[in-house]
Coordinates of N, CA and C and ligand atoms in Angstrom, one line a residue:
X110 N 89.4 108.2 86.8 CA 88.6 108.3 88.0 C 89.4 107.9 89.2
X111 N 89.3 108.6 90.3 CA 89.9 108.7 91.7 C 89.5 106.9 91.9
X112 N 90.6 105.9 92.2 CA 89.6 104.9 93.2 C 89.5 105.2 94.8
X113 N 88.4 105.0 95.5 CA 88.6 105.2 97.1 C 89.7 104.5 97.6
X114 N 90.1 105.0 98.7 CA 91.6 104.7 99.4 C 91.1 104.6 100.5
X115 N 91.5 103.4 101.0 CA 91.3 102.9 102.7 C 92.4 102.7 103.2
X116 N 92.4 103.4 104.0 CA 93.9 103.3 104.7 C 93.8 102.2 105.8
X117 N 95.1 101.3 106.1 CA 95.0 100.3 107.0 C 96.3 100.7 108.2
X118 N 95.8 100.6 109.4 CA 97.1 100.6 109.9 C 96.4 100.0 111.5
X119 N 97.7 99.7 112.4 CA 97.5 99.5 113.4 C 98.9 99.2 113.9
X120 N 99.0 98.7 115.7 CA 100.2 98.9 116.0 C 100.9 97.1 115.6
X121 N 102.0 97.6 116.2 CA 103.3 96.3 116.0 C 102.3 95.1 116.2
X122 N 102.3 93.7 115.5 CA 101.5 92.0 115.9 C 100.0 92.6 116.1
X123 N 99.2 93.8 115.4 CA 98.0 93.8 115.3 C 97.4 93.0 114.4
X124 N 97.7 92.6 113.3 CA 97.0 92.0 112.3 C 97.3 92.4 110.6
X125 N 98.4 93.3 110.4 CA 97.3 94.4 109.3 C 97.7 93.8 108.2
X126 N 99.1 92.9 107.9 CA 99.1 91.8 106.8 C 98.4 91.1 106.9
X127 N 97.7 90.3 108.0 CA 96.5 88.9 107.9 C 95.3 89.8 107.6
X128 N 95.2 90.9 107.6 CA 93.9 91.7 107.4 C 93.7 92.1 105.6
X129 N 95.4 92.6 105.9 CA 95.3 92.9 104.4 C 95.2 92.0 103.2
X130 N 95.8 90.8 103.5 CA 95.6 89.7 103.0 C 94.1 89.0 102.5
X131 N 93.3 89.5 103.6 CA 91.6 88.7 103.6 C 90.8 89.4 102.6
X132 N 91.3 91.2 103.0 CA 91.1 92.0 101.4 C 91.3 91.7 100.3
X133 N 92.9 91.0 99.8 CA 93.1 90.9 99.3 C 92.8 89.5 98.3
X134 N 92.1 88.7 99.1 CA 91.2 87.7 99.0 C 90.1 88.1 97.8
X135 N 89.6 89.2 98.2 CA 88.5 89.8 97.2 C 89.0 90.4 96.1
X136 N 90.3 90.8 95.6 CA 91.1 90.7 94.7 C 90.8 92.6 95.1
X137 N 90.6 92.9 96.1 CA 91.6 94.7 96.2 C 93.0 94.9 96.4
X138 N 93.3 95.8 95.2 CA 94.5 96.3 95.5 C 95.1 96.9 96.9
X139 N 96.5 96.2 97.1 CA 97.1 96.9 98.3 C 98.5 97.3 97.9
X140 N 98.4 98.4 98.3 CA 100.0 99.5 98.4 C 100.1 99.1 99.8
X141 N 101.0 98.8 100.0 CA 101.8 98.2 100.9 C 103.4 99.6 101.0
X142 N 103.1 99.9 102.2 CA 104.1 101.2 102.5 C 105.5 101.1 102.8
X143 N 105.7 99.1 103.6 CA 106.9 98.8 103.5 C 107.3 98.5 102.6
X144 N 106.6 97.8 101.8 CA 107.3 97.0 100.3 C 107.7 98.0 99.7
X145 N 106.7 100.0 99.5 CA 107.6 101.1 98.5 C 108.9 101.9 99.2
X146 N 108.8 101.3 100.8 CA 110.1 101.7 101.3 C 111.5 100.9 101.1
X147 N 111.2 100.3 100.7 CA 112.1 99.5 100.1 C 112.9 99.2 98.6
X148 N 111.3 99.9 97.8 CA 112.0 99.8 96.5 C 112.2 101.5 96.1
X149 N 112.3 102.6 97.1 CA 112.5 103.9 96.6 C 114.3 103.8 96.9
X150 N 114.9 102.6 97.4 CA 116.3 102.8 97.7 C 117.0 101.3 96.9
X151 N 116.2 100.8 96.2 CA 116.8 99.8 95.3 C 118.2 100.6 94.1
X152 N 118.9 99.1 94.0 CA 120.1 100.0 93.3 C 119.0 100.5 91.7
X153 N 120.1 102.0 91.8 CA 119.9 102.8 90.2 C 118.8 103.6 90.9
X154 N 118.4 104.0 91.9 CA 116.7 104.9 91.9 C 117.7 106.2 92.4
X155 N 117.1 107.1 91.9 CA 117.5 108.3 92.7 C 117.7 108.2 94.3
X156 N 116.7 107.7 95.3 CA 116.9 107.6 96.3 C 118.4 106.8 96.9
X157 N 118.5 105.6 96.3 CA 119.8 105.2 96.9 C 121.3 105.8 96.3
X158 N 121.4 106.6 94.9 CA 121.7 107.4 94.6 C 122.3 108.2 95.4
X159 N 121.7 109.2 96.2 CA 121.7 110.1 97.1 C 122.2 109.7 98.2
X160 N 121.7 108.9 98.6 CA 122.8 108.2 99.8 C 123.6 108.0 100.0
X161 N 124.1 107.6 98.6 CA 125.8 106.9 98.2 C 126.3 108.6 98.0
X162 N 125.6 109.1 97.3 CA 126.2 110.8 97.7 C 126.6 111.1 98.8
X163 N 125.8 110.9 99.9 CA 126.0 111.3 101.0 C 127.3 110.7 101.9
X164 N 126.9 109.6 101.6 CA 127.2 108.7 103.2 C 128.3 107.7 102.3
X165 N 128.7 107.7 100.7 CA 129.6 107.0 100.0 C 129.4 105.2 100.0
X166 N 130.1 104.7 99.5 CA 129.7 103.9 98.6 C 129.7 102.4 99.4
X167 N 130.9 102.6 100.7 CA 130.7 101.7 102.4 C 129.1 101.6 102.7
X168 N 128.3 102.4 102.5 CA 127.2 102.2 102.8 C 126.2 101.3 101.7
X169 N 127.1 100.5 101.2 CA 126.5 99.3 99.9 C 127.0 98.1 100.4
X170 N 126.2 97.1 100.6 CA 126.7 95.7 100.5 C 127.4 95.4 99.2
X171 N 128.0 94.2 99.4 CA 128.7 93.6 97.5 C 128.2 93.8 97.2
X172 N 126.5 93.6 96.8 CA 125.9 93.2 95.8 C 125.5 94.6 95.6
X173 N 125.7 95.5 95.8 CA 125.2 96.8 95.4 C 124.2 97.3 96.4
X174 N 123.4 96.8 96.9 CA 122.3 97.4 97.3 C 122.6 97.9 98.5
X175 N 121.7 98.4 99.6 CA 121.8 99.1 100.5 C 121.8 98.3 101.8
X176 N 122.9 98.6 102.6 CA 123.2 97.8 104.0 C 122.3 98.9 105.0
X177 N 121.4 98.5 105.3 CA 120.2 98.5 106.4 C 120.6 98.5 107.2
X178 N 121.4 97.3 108.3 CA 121.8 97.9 109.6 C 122.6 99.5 109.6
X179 N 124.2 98.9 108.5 CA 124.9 99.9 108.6 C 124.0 101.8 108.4
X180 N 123.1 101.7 107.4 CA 122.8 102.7 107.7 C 121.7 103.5 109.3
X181 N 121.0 102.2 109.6 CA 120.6 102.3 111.0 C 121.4 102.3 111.7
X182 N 123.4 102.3 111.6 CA 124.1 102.9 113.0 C 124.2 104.2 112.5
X183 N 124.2 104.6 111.1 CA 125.1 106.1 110.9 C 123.9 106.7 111.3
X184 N 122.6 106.6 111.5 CA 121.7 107.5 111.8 C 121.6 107.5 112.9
X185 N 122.2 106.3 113.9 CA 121.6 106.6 115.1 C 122.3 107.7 116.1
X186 N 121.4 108.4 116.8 CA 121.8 109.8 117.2 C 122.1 110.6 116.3
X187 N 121.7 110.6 115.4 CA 122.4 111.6 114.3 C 121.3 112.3 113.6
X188 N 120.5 113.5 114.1 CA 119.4 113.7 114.1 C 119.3 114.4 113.0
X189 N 120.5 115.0 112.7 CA 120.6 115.7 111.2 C 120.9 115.0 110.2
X190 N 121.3 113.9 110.5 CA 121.5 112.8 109.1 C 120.3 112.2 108.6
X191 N 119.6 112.2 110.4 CA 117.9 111.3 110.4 C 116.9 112.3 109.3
X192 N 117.1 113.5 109.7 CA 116.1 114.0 109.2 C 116.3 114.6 107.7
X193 N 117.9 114.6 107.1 CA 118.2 114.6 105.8 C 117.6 113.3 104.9
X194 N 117.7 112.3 105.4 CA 117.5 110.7 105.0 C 115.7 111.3 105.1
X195 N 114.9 111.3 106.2 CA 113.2 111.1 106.2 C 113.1 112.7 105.1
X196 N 113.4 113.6 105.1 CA 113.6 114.9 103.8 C 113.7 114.0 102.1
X197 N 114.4 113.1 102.2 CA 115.1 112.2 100.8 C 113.9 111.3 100.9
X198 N 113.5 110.8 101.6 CA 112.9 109.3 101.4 C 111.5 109.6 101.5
X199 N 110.8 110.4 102.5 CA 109.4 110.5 102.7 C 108.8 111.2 101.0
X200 N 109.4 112.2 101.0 CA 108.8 112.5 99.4 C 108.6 111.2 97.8
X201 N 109.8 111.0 98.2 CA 110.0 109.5 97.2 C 108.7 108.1 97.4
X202 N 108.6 108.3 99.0 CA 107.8 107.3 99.1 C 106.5 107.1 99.0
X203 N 105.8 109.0 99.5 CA 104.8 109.5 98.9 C 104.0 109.4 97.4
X204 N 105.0 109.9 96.9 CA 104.8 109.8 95.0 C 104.8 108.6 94.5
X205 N 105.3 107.1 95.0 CA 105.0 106.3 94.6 C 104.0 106.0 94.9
X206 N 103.6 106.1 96.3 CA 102.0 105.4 96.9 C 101.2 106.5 96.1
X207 N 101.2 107.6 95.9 CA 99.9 108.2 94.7 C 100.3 107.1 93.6
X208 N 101.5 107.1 92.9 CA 101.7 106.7 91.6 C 100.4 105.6 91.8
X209 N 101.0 104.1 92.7 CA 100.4 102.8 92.3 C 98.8 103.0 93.0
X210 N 98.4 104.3 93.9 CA 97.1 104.4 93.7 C 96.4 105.1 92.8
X211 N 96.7 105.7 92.1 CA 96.4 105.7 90.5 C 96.4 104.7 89.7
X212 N 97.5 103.9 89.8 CA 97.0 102.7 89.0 C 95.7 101.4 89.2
X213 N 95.4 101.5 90.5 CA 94.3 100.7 91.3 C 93.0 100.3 90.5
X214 N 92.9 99.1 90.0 CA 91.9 98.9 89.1 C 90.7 98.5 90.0
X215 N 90.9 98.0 91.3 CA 89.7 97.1 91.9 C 88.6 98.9 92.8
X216 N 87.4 98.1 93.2 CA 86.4 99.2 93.1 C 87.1 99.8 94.5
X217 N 87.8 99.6 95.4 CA 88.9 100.7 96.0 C 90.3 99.9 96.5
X218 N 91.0 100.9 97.1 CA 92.2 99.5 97.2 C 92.1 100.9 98.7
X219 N 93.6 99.5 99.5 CA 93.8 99.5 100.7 C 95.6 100.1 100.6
X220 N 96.1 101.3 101.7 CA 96.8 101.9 101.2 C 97.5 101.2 103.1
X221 N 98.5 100.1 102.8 CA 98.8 99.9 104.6 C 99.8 100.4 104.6
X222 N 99.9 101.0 105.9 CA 101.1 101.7 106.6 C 101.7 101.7 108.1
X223 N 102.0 101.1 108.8 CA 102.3 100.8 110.0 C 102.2 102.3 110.4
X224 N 103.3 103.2 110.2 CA 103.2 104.5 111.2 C 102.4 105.6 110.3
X225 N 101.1 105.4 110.4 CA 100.0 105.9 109.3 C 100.0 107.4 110.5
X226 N 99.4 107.1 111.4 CA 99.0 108.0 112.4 C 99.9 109.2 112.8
X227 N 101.2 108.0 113.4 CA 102.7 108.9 113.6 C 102.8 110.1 112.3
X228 N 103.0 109.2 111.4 CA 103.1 110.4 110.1 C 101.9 111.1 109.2
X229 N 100.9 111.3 109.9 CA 99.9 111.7 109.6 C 99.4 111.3 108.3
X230 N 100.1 110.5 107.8 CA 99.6 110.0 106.6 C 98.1 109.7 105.8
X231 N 97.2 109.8 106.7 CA 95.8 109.1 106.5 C 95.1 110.5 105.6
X232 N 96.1 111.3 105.6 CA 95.5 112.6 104.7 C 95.4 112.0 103.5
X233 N 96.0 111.2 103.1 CA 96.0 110.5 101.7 C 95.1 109.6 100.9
X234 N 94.1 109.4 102.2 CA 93.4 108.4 102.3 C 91.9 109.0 102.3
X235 N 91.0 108.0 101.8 CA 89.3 108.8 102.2 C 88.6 107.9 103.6
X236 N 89.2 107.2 103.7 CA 88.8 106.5 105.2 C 89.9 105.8 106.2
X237 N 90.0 105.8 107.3 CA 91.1 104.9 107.9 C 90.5 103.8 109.0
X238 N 91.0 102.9 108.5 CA 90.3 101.1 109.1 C 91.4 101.1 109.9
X239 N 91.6 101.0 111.3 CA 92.5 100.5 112.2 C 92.1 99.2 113.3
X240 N 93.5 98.6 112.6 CA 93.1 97.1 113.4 C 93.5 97.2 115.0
X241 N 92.9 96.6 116.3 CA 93.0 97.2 117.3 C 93.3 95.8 117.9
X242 N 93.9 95.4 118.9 CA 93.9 94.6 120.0 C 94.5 94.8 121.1
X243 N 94.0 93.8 122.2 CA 94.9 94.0 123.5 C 96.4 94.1 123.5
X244 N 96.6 95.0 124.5 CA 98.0 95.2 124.3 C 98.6 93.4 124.7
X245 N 98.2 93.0 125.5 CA 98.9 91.0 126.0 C 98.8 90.6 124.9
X246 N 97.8 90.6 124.3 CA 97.4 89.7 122.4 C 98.7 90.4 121.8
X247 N 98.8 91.9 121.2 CA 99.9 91.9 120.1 C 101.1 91.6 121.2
X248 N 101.3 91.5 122.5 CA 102.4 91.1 122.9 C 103.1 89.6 122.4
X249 N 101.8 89.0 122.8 CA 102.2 87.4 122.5 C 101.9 86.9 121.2
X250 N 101.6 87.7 120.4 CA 101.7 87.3 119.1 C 102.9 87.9 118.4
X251 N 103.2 88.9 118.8 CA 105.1 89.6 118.1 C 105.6 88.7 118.3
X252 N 105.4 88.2 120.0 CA 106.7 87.5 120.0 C 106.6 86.1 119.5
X253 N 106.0 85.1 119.0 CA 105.3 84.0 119.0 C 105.9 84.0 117.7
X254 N 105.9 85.4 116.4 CA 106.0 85.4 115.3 C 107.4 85.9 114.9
X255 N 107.6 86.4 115.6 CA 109.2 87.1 115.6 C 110.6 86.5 116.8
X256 N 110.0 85.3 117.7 CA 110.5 84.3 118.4 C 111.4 85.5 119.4
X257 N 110.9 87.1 120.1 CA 111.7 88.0 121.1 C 111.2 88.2 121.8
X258 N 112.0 88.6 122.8 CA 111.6 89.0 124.2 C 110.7 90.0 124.4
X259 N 109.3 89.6 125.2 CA 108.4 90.6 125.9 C 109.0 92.2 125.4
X260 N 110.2 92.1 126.6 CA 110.8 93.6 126.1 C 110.6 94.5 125.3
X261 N 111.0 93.3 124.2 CA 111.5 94.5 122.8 C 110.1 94.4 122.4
X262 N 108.9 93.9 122.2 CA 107.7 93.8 122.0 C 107.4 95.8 122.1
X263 N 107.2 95.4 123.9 CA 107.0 96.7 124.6 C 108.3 98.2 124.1
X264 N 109.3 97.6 123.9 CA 109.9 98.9 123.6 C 109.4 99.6 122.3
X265 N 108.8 98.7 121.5 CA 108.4 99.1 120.0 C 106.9 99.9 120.5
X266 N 106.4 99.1 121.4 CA 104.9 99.3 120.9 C 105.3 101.3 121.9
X267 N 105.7 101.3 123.0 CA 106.0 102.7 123.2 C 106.9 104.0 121.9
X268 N 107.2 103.5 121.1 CA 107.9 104.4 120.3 C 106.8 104.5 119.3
X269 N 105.7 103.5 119.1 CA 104.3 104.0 118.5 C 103.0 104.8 119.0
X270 N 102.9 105.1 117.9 CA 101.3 106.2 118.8 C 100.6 105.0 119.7
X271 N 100.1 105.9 120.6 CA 99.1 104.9 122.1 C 98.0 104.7 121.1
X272 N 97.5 103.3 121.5 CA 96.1 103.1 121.0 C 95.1 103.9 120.7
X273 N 95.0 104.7 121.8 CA 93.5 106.0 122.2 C 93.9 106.5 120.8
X274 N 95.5 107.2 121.1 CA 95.5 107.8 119.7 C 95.1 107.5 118.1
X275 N 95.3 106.2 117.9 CA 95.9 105.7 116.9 C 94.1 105.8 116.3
X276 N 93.3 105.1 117.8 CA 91.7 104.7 117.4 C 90.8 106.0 117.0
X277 N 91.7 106.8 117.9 CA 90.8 108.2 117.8 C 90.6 108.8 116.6
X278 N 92.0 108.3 115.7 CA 91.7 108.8 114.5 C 91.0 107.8 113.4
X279 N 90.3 106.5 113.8 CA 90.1 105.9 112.8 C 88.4 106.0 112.7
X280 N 88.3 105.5 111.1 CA 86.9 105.6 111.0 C 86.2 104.3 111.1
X281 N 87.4 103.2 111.0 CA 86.4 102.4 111.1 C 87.4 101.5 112.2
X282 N 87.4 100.4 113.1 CA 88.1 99.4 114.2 C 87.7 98.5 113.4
X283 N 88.7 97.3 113.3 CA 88.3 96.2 113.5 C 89.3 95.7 114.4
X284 N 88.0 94.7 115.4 CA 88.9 94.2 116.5 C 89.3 92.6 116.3
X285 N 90.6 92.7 116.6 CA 91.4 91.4 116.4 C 91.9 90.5 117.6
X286 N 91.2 90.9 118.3 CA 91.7 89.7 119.9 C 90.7 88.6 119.0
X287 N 90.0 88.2 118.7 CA 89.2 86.9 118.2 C 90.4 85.9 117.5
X288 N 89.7 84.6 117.1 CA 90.5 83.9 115.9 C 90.0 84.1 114.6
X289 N 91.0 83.4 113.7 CA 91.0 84.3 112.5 C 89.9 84.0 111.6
X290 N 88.5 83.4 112.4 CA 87.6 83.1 111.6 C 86.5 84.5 111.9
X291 N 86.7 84.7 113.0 CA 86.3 85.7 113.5 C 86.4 87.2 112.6
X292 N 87.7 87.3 112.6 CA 88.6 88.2 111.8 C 88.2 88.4 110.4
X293 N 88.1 87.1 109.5 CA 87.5 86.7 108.1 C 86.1 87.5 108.0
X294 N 85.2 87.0 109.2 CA 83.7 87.7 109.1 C 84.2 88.9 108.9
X295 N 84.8 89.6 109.8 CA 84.2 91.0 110.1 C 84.8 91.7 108.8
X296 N 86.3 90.9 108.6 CA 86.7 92.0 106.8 C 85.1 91.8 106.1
X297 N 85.1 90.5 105.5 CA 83.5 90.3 104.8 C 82.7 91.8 104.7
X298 N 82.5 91.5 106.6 CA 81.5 92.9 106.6 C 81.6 94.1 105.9
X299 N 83.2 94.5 106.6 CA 83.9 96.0 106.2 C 84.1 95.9 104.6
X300 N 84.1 94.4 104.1 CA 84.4 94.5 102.1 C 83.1 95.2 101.5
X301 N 82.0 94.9 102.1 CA 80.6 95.3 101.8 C 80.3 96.3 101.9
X302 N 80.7 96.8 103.0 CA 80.4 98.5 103.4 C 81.1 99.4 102.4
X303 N 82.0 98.9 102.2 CA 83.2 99.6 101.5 C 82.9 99.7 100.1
X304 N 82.5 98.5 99.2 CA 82.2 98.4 98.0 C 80.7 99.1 97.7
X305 N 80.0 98.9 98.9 CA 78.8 100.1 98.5 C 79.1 101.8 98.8
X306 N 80.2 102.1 99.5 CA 80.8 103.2 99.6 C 81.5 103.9 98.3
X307 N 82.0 103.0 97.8 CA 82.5 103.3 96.5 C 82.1 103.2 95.0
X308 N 81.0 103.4 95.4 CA 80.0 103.9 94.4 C 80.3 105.3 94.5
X309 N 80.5 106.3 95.6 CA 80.2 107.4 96.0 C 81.4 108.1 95.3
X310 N 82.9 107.6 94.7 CA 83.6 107.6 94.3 C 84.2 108.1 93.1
Ligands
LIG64 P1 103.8 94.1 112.0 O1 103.4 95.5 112.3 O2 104.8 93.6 113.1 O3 104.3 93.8 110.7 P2 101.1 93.1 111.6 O4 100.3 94.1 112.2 O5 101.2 93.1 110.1 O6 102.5 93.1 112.2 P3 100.5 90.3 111.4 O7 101.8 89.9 110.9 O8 99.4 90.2 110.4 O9 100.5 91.7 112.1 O10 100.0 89.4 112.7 C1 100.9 89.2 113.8 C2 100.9 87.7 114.1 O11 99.7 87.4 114.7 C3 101.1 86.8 112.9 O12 101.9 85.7 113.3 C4 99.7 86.4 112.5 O13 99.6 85.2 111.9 C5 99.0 86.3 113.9 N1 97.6 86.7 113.9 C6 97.0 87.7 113.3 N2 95.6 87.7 113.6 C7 95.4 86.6 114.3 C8 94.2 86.0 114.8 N3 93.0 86.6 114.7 N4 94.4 84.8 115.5 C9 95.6 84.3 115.7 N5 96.7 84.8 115.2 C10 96.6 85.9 114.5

């Protein structure tokens, strides 16, 4: 049986690990979109495989695994290496997030993805919960938690879909300018709606 898929996303210091976490409180499964981007290029996977194809073997730290900056210079401006690498990796990273939501035992699991919207990804999904706050709030909370300048806050948050967009496409907001007891209730709420949703399932 299909379990329901709730997609989580929102922009840069909106919440979506303290959110996904409160979920995960009630013991629902979370696919987590960073954590499978990271293990589709672990050493031995096909993915990092192909890279060392490509780009040779300088693009490995000692220890084997993959040097992240170095590959964020060879890509940069390099729009045909960019889109050979997102061609190699988006399929890989797809097929795992079906994989481990197939395996999903709880009555639905939470599928988070920071650039859910950007990459239209929410097709994957039977609902999309987007966490929403003031742009000053995720300002001062990136930087508070990541110790950077306003700036680079702002340069991130423009290289993401605009709010309007991001909300337009969701089915459900939860809003996160409150404190986190605030935050606690309202998952509560959205756990309930959702668990009686997934009956329908
Ligand atoms: P990113 O996209 O950058 O990974 P995120 O959307 O996962 O961020 P979190 O890391 O969950 O966001 O939250 C950003 C910061 O704001 C964290 O330090 C978190 O503890 C804090 N935070 C989240 N919600 C609240 C809240 N309601 N009140 C106070 N602090 C909060």
């Amino acid at each position: 049986m299909m379990t329901m898929v709730i997609g989580l996303t929102g922009g840069i210091g909106s919440g979506k690990t303290t959110v996904a976490n409160l979920f995960g409180d009630y013991g629902i499964d979370i696919i987590d979109a960073d954590i499978i981007a990271r293990e589709v290029v672990e050493p031995s996977t096909v993915g990092l495989n192909a890279i060392v194809g490509k780009l040779g073997a300088d693009i490995l730290l000692t220890d084997g695994t993959l040097d992240r900056s170095k590959l964020r210079d060879a890509i940069f401006n390099e729009q045909q290496l960019k889109d050979w690498l997102n061609g190699l990796l988006h399929p890989l990273i797809r097929e795992k997030m079906l994989s481990n939501i197939s395996k999903a035992t709880s009555p639905y699991c939470l599928l988070v993805v920071p650039l859910m919207v950007e990459n239209n990804l929410q097709t994957m999904t039977h609902r999309l919960l987007v966490v929403d706050v003031d742009e000053s709030v995720q300002i001062d909370r990136t930087q508070a938690r990541d110790n950077v300048a306003p700036e680079h806050v702002k340069k991130i948050l423009m290289a993401q879909a605009s709010r309007q967009n991001r909300n337009a496409a969701a089915d459900d907001i939860i809003s996160n300018n409150g404190n986190s007891a605030e935050l606690k209730n309202k998952v509560a709420e959205l756990h309930q709606k959702y668990i009686k949703m997934s009956h329908l399932y």
